[in-house]
Amino acid sequence: MPTIYVCADLHFGHTKVALARGFPNAAAHDAALRDAWMRTVTKRDVVYVLGDVFNQDWLQDLPGTKKLVLGNHDQRPMSAYSKVFSKIYGSYEFDGCILTHIPVHPSQFGRYRLNVHGHTHDHSLADLRYVPVSMEVCPHYAPMPLRELISKADSLFVGATTVE
């Protein structure tokens, strides 16, 4: 059975992000992310990339079925992304959760129990219903198993109070 993974903010080929993440250059950054992907994802797995791919060409030969939720840096023509991604979304509902690039407004938690998102990089929001998956928070820069992530977030949220 395939595993469903999630990650965000790959920023392949983006020098400024590579340096901010502690890499000496974009090539070292990209190689580390690609190596982590190759160690984690098999050809039968599915990966939801929650925006900010930056250079989708790096994903072409990586294993797994790739699905994209567009981010603010994903500004190329859709035809470029459709060469790599089997589906392209503005947002996606998965198991009662909303997968987005940018966090949704708190008023949406009547409809969704969690928001799995990117965009905030290593900054988290006080509300436990926001689950960031930018590469900075992914262990070893590898995509994270989505069902495990949701299960852990659900268990943390039960009985918790949120900061308004």
PDB file of C-alpha atoms in Angstrom:
ATOM      1  CA  MET A   1       0.000   0.000   0.000  1.00  0.00           C
ATOM      2  CA  PRO A   2       1.395   3.413  -0.904  1.00  0.00           C
ATOM      3  CA  THR A   3       2.257   5.958   1.744  1.00  0.00           C
ATOM      4  CA  ILE A   4       0.905   9.488   1.353  1.00  0.00           C
ATOM      5  CA  TYR A   5       3.461  12.171   2.152  1.00  0.00           C
ATOM      6  CA  VAL A   6       3.337  15.944   2.452  1.00  0.00           C
ATOM      7  CA  CYS A   7       5.901  18.735   2.326  1.00  0.00           C
ATOM      8  CA  ALA A   8       6.034  22.408   1.398  1.00  0.00           C
ATOM      9  CA  ASP A   9       8.422  25.140   0.401  1.00  0.00           C
ATOM     10  CA  LEU A  10      10.989  23.066  -1.476  1.00  0.00           C
ATOM     11  CA  HIS A  11      12.375  26.208  -3.153  1.00  0.00           C
ATOM     12  CA  PHE A  12      14.586  24.220  -5.528  1.00  0.00           C
ATOM     13  CA  GLY A  13      17.157  26.521  -7.122  1.00  0.00           C
ATOM     14  CA  HIS A  14      16.460  29.423  -4.737  1.00  0.00           C
ATOM     15  CA  THR A  15      19.791  30.751  -3.424  1.00  0.00           C
ATOM     16  CA  LYS A  16      18.348  33.037  -0.736  1.00  0.00           C
ATOM     17  CA  VAL A  17      16.307  30.205   0.815  1.00  0.00           C
ATOM     18  CA  ALA A  18      19.268  27.803   0.587  1.00  0.00           C
ATOM     19  CA  LEU A  19      21.480  30.240   2.499  1.00  0.00           C
ATOM     20  CA  ALA A  20      18.757  30.890   5.097  1.00  0.00           C
ATOM     21  CA  ARG A  21      18.539  27.126   5.664  1.00  0.00           C
ATOM     22  CA  GLY A  22      22.274  26.962   6.331  1.00  0.00           C
ATOM     23  CA  PHE A  23      23.462  25.556   3.013  1.00  0.00           C
ATOM     24  CA  PRO A  24      26.482  27.089   1.257  1.00  0.00           C
ATOM     25  CA  ASN A  25      24.591  27.414  -2.044  1.00  0.00           C
ATOM     26  CA  ALA A  26      21.460  26.350  -3.926  1.00  0.00           C
ATOM     27  CA  ALA A  27      23.142  23.277  -5.430  1.00  0.00           C
ATOM     28  CA  ALA A  28      23.972  21.830  -1.978  1.00  0.00           C
ATOM     29  CA  HIS A  29      20.462  22.648  -0.753  1.00  0.00           C
ATOM     30  CA  ASP A  30      18.810  21.022  -3.741  1.00  0.00           C
ATOM     31  CA  ALA A  31      20.998  17.916  -3.468  1.00  0.00           C
ATOM     32  CA  ALA A  32      20.131  17.507   0.238  1.00  0.00           C
ATOM     33  CA  LEU A  33      16.389  17.774  -0.435  1.00  0.00           C
ATOM     34  CA  ARG A  34      16.590  15.388  -3.388  1.00  0.00           C
ATOM     35  CA  ASP A  35      18.608  12.854  -1.336  1.00  0.00           C
ATOM     36  CA  ALA A  36      16.094  13.027   1.522  1.00  0.00           C
ATOM     37  CA  TRP A  37      13.216  12.511  -0.934  1.00  0.00           C
ATOM     38  CA  MET A  38      14.978   9.511  -2.507  1.00  0.00           C
ATOM     39  CA  ARG A  39      15.534   7.908   0.930  1.00  0.00           C
ATOM     40  CA  THR A  40      11.887   8.416   1.895  1.00  0.00           C
ATOM     41  CA  VAL A  41       9.543   8.164  -1.097  1.00  0.00           C
ATOM     42  CA  THR A  42       9.062   5.097  -3.318  1.00  0.00           C
ATOM     43  CA  LYS A  43       7.647   5.030  -6.834  1.00  0.00           C
ATOM     44  CA  ARG A  44       4.238   3.863  -5.579  1.00  0.00           C
ATOM     45  CA  ASP A  45       3.879   6.622  -2.929  1.00  0.00           C
ATOM     46  CA  VAL A  46       1.987   9.912  -3.280  1.00  0.00           C
ATOM     47  CA  VAL A  47       3.438  13.289  -2.252  1.00  0.00           C
ATOM     48  CA  TYR A  48       1.373  16.457  -1.813  1.00  0.00           C
ATOM     49  CA  VAL A  49       3.702  19.417  -2.292  1.00  0.00           C
ATOM     50  CA  LEU A  50       2.077  22.425  -0.622  1.00  0.00           C
ATOM     51  CA  GLY A  51       3.537  25.142  -2.751  1.00  0.00           C
ATOM     52  CA  ASP A  52       6.699  27.030  -3.496  1.00  0.00           C
ATOM     53  CA  VAL A  53       8.461  24.431  -5.602  1.00  0.00           C
ATOM     54  CA  PHE A  54      10.322  27.281  -7.323  1.00  0.00           C
ATOM     55  CA  ASN A  55      12.018  25.061  -9.940  1.00  0.00           C
ATOM     56  CA  GLN A  56       9.858  22.048 -10.686  1.00  0.00           C
ATOM     57  CA  ASP A  57      12.459  20.527 -13.042  1.00  0.00           C
ATOM     58  CA  TRP A  58      14.235  19.086 -10.003  1.00  0.00           C
ATOM     59  CA  LEU A  59      11.171  16.943  -9.236  1.00  0.00           C
ATOM     60  CA  GLN A  60      10.955  15.362 -12.685  1.00  0.00           C
ATOM     61  CA  ASP A  61      12.929  12.206 -11.889  1.00  0.00           C
ATOM     62  CA  LEU A  62      12.069  11.837  -8.202  1.00  0.00           C
ATOM     63  CA  PRO A  63       9.901   8.829  -7.285  1.00  0.00           C
ATOM     64  CA  GLY A  64       6.223   8.970  -6.374  1.00  0.00           C
ATOM     65  CA  THR A  65       3.086  10.500  -7.755  1.00  0.00           C
ATOM     66  CA  LYS A  66       3.366  14.214  -7.115  1.00  0.00           C
ATOM     67  CA  LYS A  67       0.401  16.543  -6.537  1.00  0.00           C
ATOM     68  CA  LEU A  68       0.786  20.300  -6.182  1.00  0.00           C
ATOM     69  CA  VAL A  69      -1.133  22.798  -4.090  1.00  0.00           C
ATOM     70  CA  LEU A  70       0.005  26.074  -5.603  1.00  0.00           C
ATOM     71  CA  GLY A  71       2.036  28.520  -3.541  1.00  0.00           C
ATOM     72  CA  ASN A  72       2.839  32.192  -3.956  1.00  0.00           C
ATOM     73  CA  HIS A  73       6.155  31.408  -5.719  1.00  0.00           C
ATOM     74  CA  ASP A  74       4.569  28.962  -8.188  1.00  0.00           C
ATOM     75  CA  GLN A  75       4.045  31.461 -10.987  1.00  0.00           C
ATOM     76  CA  ARG A  76       5.025  29.490 -14.065  1.00  0.00           C
ATOM     77  CA  PRO A  77       2.458  28.446 -16.668  1.00  0.00           C
ATOM     78  CA  MET A  78       0.297  25.480 -15.629  1.00  0.00           C
ATOM     79  CA  SER A  79       1.713  23.533 -18.572  1.00  0.00           C
ATOM     80  CA  ALA A  80       5.131  23.569 -16.872  1.00  0.00           C
ATOM     81  CA  TYR A  81       3.731  22.123 -13.643  1.00  0.00           C
ATOM     82  CA  SER A  82       1.569  19.541 -15.422  1.00  0.00           C
ATOM     83  CA  LYS A  83       4.747  17.909 -16.759  1.00  0.00           C
ATOM     84  CA  VAL A  84       5.692  16.961 -13.193  1.00  0.00           C
ATOM     85  CA  PHE A  85       2.473  16.918 -11.155  1.00  0.00           C
ATOM     86  CA  SER A  86      -0.458  14.579 -11.782  1.00  0.00           C
ATOM     87  CA  LYS A  87      -2.868  17.103 -10.205  1.00  0.00           C
ATOM     88  CA  ILE A  88      -2.678  20.826  -9.430  1.00  0.00           C
ATOM     89  CA  TYR A  89      -4.901  22.438  -6.784  1.00  0.00           C
ATOM     90  CA  GLY A  90      -5.514  25.778  -5.123  1.00  0.00           C
ATOM     91  CA  SER A  91      -6.258  23.842  -1.915  1.00  0.00           C
ATOM     92  CA  TYR A  92      -7.155  20.227  -1.224  1.00  0.00           C
ATOM     93  CA  GLU A  93      -9.359  18.534   1.357  1.00  0.00           C
ATOM     94  CA  PHE A  94      -7.928  15.349   2.841  1.00  0.00           C
ATOM     95  CA  ASP A  95      -9.596  13.371   5.634  1.00  0.00           C
ATOM     96  CA  GLY A  96     -11.384  16.421   7.070  1.00  0.00           C
ATOM     97  CA  CYS A  97      -8.259  18.565   6.859  1.00  0.00           C
ATOM     98  CA  ILE A  98      -7.471  21.365   4.432  1.00  0.00           C
ATOM     99  CA  LEU A  99      -4.101  21.260   2.682  1.00  0.00           C
ATOM    100  CA  THR A 100      -2.970  24.728   1.607  1.00  0.00           C
ATOM    101  CA  HIS A 101       0.174  26.706   1.008  1.00  0.00           C
ATOM    102  CA  ILE A 102      -0.777  29.780   3.024  1.00  0.00           C
ATOM    103  CA  PRO A 103      -2.591  29.128   6.354  1.00  0.00           C
ATOM    104  CA  VAL A 104      -6.366  29.523   6.201  1.00  0.00           C
ATOM    105  CA  HIS A 105      -8.340  31.996   8.298  1.00  0.00           C
ATOM    106  CA  PRO A 106      -9.289  30.600  11.751  1.00  0.00           C
ATOM    107  CA  SER A 107     -12.982  30.909  10.876  1.00  0.00           C
ATOM    108  CA  GLN A 108     -12.543  27.884   8.589  1.00  0.00           C
ATOM    109  CA  PHE A 109     -12.092  25.482  11.496  1.00  0.00           C
ATOM    110  CA  GLY A 110     -15.830  24.897  11.595  1.00  0.00           C
ATOM    111  CA  ARG A 111     -15.369  23.121   8.255  1.00  0.00           C
ATOM    112  CA  TYR A 112     -11.921  21.573   8.741  1.00  0.00           C
ATOM    113  CA  ARG A 113     -10.357  20.136  11.859  1.00  0.00           C
ATOM    114  CA  LEU A 114      -6.763  20.930  10.824  1.00  0.00           C
ATOM    115  CA  ASN A 115      -4.905  23.056   8.309  1.00  0.00           C
ATOM    116  CA  VAL A 116      -1.751  21.377   6.982  1.00  0.00           C
ATOM    117  CA  HIS A 117       0.177  24.190   5.314  1.00  0.00           C
ATOM    118  CA  GLY A 118       3.458  25.675   4.207  1.00  0.00           C
ATOM    119  CA  HIS A 119       4.515  29.301   3.728  1.00  0.00           C
ATOM    120  CA  THR A 120       5.444  30.129   7.331  1.00  0.00           C
ATOM    121  CA  HIS A 121       8.769  28.258   7.070  1.00  0.00           C
ATOM    122  CA  ASP A 122      10.140  27.822  10.591  1.00  0.00           C
ATOM    123  CA  HIS A 123       7.498  30.026  12.224  1.00  0.00           C
ATOM    124  CA  SER A 124       4.489  28.329  13.794  1.00  0.00           C
ATOM    125  CA  LEU A 125       1.081  29.708  14.660  1.00  0.00           C
ATOM    126  CA  ALA A 126      -0.240  29.524  18.223  1.00  0.00           C
ATOM    127  CA  ASP A 127      -3.363  27.559  17.260  1.00  0.00           C
ATOM    128  CA  LEU A 128      -2.653  23.797  17.319  1.00  0.00           C
ATOM    129  CA  ARG A 129      -4.972  23.264  14.376  1.00  0.00           C
ATOM    130  CA  TYR A 130      -2.283  24.735  12.112  1.00  0.00           C
ATOM    131  CA  VAL A 131       0.223  22.064  11.107  1.00  0.00           C
ATOM    132  CA  PRO A 132       3.235  23.539   9.247  1.00  0.00           C
ATOM    133  CA  VAL A 133       5.165  21.286   6.861  1.00  0.00           C
ATOM    134  CA  SER A 134       7.700  23.673   5.351  1.00  0.00           C
ATOM    135  CA  MET A 135      10.983  21.889   4.727  1.00  0.00           C
ATOM    136  CA  GLU A 136      12.578  23.579   7.752  1.00  0.00           C
ATOM    137  CA  VAL A 137      10.268  21.630  10.088  1.00  0.00           C
ATOM    138  CA  CYS A 138      10.437  18.320   8.192  1.00  0.00           C
ATOM    139  CA  PRO A 139      12.926  15.920   9.819  1.00  0.00           C
ATOM    140  CA  HIS A 140      16.073  15.714   7.668  1.00  0.00           C
ATOM    141  CA  TYR A 141      14.324  17.776   4.951  1.00  0.00           C
ATOM    142  CA  ALA A 142      12.233  14.750   3.933  1.00  0.00           C
ATOM    143  CA  PRO A 143       8.499  14.635   3.126  1.00  0.00           C
ATOM    144  CA  MET A 144       6.387  13.607   6.138  1.00  0.00           C
ATOM    145  CA  PRO A 145       3.744  10.828   6.230  1.00  0.00           C
ATOM    146  CA  LEU A 146       0.438  12.712   6.065  1.00  0.00           C
ATOM    147  CA  ARG A 147      -1.774  10.283   8.013  1.00  0.00           C
ATOM    148  CA  GLU A 148       0.772  10.088  10.868  1.00  0.00           C
ATOM    149  CA  LEU A 149       1.038  13.867  10.934  1.00  0.00           C
ATOM    150  CA  ILE A 150      -2.752  14.267  11.124  1.00  0.00           C
ATOM    151  CA  SER A 151      -3.023  11.620  13.842  1.00  0.00           C
ATOM    152  CA  LYS A 152      -0.348  13.299  15.974  1.00  0.00           C
ATOM    153  CA  ALA A 153      -1.901  16.745  15.480  1.00  0.00           C
ATOM    154  CA  ASP A 154      -5.357  15.409  16.372  1.00  0.00           C
ATOM    155  CA  SER A 155      -4.028  13.878  19.596  1.00  0.00           C
ATOM    156  CA  LEU A 156      -2.325  17.144  20.573  1.00  0.00           C
ATOM    157  CA  PHE A 157      -5.405  19.181  19.820  1.00  0.00           C
ATOM    158  CA  VAL A 158      -7.871  17.116  21.886  1.00  0.00           C
ATOM    159  CA  GLY A 159      -8.611  19.108  25.017  1.00  0.00           C
ATOM    160  CA  ALA A 160      -6.141  21.859  24.145  1.00  0.00           C
ATOM    161  CA  THR A 161      -7.019  25.490  24.189  1.00  0.00           C
ATOM    162  CA  THR A 162      -5.909  27.897  21.508  1.00  0.00           C
ATOM    163  CA  VAL A 163      -4.447  31.367  21.751  1.00  0.00           C
ATOM    164  CA  GLU A 164      -6.639  34.050  20.191  1.00  0.00           C
TER     165      GLU A 164
END
